[in-house]
mmCIF file with all atom_site columns, C-alpha atoms in Angstrom:
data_model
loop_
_atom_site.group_PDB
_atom_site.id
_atom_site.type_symbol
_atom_site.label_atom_id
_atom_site.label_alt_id
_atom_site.label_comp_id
_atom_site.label_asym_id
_atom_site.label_entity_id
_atom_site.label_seq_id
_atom_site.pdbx_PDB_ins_code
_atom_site.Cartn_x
_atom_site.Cartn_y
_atom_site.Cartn_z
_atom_site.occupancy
_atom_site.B_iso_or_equiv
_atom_site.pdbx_formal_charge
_atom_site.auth_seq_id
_atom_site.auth_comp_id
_atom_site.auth_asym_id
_atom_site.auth_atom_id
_atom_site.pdbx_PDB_model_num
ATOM 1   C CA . UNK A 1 1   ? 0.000   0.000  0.000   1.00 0.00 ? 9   UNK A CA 1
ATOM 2   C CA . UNK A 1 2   ? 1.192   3.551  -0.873  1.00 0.00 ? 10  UNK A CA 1
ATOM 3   C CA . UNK A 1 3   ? 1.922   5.769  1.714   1.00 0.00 ? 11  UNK A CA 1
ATOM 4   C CA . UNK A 1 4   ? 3.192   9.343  1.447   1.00 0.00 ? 12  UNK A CA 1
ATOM 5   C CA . UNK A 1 5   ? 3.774   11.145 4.859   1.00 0.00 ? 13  UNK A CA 1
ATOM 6   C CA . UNK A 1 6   ? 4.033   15.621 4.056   1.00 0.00 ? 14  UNK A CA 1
ATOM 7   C CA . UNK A 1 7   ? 6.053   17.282 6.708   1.00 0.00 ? 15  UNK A CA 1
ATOM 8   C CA . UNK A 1 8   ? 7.489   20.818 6.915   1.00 0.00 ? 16  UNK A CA 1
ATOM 9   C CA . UNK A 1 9   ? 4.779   23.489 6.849   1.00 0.00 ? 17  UNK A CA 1
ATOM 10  C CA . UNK A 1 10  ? 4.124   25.875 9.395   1.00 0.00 ? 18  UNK A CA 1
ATOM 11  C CA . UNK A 1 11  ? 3.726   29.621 9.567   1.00 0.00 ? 19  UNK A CA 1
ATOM 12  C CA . UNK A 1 12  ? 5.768   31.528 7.560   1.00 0.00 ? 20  UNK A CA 1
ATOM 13  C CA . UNK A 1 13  ? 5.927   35.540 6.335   1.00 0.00 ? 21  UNK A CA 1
ATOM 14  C CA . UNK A 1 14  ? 5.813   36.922 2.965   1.00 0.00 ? 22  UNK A CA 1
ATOM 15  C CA . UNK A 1 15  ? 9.421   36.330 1.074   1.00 0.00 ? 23  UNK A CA 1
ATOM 16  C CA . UNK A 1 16  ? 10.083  33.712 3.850   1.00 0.00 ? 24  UNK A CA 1
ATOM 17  C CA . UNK A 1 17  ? 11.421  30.278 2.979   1.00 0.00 ? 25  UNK A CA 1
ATOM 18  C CA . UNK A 1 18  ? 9.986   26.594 3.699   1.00 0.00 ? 26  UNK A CA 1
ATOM 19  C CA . UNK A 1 19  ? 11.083  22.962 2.825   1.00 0.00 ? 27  UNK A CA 1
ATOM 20  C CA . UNK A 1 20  ? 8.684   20.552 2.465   1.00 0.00 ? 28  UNK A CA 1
ATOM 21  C CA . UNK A 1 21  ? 9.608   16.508 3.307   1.00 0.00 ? 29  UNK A CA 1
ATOM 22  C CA . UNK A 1 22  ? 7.274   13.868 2.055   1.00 0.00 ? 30  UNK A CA 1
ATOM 23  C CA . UNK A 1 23  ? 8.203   10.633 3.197   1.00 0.00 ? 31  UNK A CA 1
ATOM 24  C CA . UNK A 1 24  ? 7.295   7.538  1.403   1.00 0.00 ? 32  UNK A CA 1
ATOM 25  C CA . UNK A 1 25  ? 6.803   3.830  1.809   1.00 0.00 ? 33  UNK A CA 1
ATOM 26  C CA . UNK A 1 26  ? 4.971   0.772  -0.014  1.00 0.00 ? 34  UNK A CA 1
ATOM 27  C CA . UNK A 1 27  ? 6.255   1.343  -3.196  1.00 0.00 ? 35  UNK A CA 1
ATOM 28  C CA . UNK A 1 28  ? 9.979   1.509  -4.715  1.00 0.00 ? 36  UNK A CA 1
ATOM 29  C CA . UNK A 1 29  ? 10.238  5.230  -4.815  1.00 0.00 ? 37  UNK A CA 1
ATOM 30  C CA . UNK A 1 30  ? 13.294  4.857  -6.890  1.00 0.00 ? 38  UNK A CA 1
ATOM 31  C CA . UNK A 1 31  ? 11.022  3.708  -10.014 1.00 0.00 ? 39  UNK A CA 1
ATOM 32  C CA . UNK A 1 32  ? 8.124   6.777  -9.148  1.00 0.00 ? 40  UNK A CA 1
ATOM 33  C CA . UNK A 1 33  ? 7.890   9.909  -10.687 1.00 0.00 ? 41  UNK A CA 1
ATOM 34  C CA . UNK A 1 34  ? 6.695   11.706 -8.124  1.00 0.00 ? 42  UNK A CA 1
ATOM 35  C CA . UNK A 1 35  ? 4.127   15.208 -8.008  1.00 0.00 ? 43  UNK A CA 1
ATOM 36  C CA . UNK A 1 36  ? 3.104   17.966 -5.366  1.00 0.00 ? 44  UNK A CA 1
ATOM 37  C CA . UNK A 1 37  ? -0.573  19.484 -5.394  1.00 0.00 ? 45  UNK A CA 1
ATOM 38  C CA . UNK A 1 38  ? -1.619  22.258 -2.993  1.00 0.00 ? 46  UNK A CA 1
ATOM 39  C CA . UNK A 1 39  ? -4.980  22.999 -1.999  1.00 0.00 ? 47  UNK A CA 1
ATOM 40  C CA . UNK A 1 40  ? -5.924  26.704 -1.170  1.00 0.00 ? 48  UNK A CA 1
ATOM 41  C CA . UNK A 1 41  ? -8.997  27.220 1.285   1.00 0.00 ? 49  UNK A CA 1
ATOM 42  C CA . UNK A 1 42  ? -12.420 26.960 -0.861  1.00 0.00 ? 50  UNK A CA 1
ATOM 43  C CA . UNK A 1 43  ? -10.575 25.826 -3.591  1.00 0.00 ? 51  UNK A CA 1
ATOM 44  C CA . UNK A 1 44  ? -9.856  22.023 -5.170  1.00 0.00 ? 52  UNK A CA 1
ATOM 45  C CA . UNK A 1 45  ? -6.312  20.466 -6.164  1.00 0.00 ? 53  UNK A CA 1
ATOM 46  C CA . UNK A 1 46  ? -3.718  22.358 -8.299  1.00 0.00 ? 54  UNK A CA 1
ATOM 47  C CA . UNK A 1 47  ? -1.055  20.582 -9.434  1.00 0.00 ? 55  UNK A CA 1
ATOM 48  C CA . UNK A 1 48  ? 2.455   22.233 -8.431  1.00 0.00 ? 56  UNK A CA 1
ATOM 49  C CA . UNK A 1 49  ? 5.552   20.883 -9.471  1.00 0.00 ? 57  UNK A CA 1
ATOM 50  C CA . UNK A 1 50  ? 6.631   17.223 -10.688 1.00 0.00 ? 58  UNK A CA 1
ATOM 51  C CA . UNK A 1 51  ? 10.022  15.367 -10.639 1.00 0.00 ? 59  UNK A CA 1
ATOM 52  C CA . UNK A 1 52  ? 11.201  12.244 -13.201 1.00 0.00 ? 60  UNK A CA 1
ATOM 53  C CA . UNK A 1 53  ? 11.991  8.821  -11.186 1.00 0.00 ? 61  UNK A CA 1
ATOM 54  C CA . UNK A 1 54  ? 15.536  9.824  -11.485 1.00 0.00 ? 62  UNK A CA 1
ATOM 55  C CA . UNK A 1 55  ? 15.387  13.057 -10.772 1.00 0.00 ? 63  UNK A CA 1
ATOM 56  C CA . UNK A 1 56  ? 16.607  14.816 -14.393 1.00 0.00 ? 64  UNK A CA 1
ATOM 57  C CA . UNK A 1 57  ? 13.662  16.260 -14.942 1.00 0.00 ? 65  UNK A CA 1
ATOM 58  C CA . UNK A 1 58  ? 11.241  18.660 -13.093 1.00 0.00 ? 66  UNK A CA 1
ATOM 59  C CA . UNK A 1 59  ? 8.120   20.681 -14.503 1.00 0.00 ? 67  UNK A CA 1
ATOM 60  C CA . UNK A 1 60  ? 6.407   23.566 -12.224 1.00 0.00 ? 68  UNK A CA 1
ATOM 61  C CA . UNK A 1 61  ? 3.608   25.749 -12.574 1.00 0.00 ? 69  UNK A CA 1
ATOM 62  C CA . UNK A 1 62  ? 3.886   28.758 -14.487 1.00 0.00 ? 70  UNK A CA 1
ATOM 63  C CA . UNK A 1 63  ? 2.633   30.429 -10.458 1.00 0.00 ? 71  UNK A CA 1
ATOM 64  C CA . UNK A 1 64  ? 5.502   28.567 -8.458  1.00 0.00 ? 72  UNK A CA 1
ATOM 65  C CA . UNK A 1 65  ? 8.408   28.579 -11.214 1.00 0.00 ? 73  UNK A CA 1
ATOM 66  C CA . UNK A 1 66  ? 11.343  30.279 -10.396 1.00 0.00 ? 74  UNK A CA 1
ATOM 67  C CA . UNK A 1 67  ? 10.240  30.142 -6.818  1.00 0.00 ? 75  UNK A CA 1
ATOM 68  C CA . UNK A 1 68  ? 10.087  26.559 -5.719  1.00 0.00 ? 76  UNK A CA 1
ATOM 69  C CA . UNK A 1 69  ? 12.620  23.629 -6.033  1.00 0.00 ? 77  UNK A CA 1
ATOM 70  C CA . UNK A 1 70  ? 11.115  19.885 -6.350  1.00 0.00 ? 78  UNK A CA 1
ATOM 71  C CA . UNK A 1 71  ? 14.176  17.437 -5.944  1.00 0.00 ? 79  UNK A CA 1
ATOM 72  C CA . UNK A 1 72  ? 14.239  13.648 -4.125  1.00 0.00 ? 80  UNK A CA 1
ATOM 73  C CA . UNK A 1 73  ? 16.859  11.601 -2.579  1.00 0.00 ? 81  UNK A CA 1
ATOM 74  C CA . UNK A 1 74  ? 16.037  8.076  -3.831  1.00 0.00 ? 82  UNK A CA 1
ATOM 75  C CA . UNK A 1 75  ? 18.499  6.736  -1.319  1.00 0.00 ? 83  UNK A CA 1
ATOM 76  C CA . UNK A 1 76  ? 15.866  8.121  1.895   1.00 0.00 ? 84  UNK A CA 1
ATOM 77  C CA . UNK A 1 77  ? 12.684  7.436  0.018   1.00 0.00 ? 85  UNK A CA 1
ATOM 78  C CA . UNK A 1 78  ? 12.225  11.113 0.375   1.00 0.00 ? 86  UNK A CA 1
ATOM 79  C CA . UNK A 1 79  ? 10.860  13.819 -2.033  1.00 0.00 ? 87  UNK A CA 1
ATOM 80  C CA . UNK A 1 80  ? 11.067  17.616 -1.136  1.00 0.00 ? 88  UNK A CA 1
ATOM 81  C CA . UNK A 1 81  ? 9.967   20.576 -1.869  1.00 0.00 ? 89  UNK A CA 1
ATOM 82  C CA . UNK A 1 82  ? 11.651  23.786 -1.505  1.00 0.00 ? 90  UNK A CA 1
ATOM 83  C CA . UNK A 1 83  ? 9.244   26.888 -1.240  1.00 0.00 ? 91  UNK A CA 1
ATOM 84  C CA . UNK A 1 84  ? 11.203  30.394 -1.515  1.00 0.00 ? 92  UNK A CA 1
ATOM 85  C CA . UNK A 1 85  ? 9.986   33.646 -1.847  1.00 0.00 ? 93  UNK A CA 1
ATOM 86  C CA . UNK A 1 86  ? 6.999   32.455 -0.467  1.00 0.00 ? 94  UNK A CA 1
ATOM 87  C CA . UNK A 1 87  ? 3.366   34.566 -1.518  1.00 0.00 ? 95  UNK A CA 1
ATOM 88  C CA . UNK A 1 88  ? 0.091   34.845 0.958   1.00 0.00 ? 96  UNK A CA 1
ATOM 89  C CA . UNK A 1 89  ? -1.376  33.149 -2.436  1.00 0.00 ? 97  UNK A CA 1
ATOM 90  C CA . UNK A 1 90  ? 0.788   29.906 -1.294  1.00 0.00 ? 98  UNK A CA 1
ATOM 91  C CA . UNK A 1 91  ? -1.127  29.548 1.175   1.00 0.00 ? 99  UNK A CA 1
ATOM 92  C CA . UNK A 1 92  ? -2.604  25.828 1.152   1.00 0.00 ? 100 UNK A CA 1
ATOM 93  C CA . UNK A 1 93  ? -2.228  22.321 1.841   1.00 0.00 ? 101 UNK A CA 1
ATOM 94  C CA . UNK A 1 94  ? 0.305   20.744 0.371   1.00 0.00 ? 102 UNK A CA 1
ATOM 95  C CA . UNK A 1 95  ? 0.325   16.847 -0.581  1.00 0.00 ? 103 UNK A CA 1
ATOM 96  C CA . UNK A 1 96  ? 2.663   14.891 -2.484  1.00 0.00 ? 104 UNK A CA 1
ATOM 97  C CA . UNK A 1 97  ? 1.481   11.862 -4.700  1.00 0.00 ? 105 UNK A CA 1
ATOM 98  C CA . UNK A 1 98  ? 3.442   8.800  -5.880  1.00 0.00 ? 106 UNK A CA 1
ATOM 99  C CA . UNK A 1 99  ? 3.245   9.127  -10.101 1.00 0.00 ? 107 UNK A CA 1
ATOM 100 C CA . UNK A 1 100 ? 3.300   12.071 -13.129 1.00 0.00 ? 108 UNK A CA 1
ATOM 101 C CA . UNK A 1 101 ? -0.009  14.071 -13.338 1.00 0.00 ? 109 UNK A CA 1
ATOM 102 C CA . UNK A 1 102 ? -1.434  17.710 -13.357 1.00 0.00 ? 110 UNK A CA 1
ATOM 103 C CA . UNK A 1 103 ? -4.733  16.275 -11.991 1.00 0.00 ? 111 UNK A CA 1
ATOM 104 C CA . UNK A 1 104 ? -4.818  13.334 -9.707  1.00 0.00 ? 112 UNK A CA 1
ATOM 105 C CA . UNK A 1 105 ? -6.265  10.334 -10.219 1.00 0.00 ? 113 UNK A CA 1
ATOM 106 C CA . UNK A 1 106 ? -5.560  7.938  -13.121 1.00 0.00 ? 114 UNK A CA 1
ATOM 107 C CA . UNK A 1 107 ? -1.355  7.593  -13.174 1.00 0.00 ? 115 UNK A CA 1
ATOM 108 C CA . UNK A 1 108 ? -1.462  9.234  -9.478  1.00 0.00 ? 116 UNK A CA 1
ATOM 109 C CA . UNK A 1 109 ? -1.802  7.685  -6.249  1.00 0.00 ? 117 UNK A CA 1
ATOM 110 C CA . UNK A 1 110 ? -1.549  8.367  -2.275  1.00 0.00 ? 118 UNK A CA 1
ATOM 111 C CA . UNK A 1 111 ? -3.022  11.654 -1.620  1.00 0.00 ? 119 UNK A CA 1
ATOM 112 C CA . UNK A 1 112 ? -2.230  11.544 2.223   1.00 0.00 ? 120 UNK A CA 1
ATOM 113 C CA . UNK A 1 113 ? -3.281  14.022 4.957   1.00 0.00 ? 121 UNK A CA 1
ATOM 114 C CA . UNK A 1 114 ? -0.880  17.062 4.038   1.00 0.00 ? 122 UNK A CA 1
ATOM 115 C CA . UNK A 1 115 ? 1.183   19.652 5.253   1.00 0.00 ? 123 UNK A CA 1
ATOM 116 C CA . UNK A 1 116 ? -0.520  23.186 5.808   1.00 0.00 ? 124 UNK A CA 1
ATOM 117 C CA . UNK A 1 117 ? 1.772   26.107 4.618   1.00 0.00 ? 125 UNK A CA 1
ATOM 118 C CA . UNK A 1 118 ? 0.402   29.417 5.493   1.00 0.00 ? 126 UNK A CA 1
ATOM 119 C CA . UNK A 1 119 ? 1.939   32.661 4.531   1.00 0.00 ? 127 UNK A CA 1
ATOM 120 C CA . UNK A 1 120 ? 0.450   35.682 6.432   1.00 0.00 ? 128 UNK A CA 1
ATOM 121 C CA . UNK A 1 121 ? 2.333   38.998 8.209   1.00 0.00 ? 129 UNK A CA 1
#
């Protein structure tokens, strides 16, 4: 069974920084492309940023590019996220999801309980 464990949010100012940990199990993460979605109050799923099984390749929102940093180490089972020059628009839940997709379901699995990021002054 998949299971994908977010960790890192918190409470964080505008233009602060915040690195996201989503720990995996279940599966072999080393063969998984691997995807973040947020969640923004009142609003459904928006797919984020994802990252290639081996890490070469990474694709971002046109709102987060530039800004955030997807990257995994296959040897801890562990993909991150790296949230800089953070917005109040950031605000959300963020979950990560074993597989490739820009809306989950289908190819994407394990959409566990999330990390809350909120960016306020």
């Amino acid at each position: 069974e998949v299971e994908l464990v977010e960790s890192g949010g918190g409470l964080v100012q505008p233009g602060g920084s915040l690195k996201l940990s989503c720990a995996t199990s279940g599966f072999t993460f080393s063969d998984a492309a691997m995807t973040w979605f947020r969640q923004a109050p009142g609003k459904g799923l928006e797919w984020v940023s994802s990252i290639t099984w081996s890490g070469d390749r990474t694709y971002y929102a046109q709102s987060v590019r530039g800004r955030f940093t997807i990257s995994r180490d296959n040897a801890k089972d562990t993909l991150y996220l790296q949230l800089n020059s953070l917005k109040t628009e950031d605000t959300a839940v963020y979950y990560c999801v074993k597989g490739y997709c820009k809306s989950y379901g289908g190819s994407c699995e394990g959409l566990g309980q999330g990390t809350q990021v909120t960016v306020s002054s």
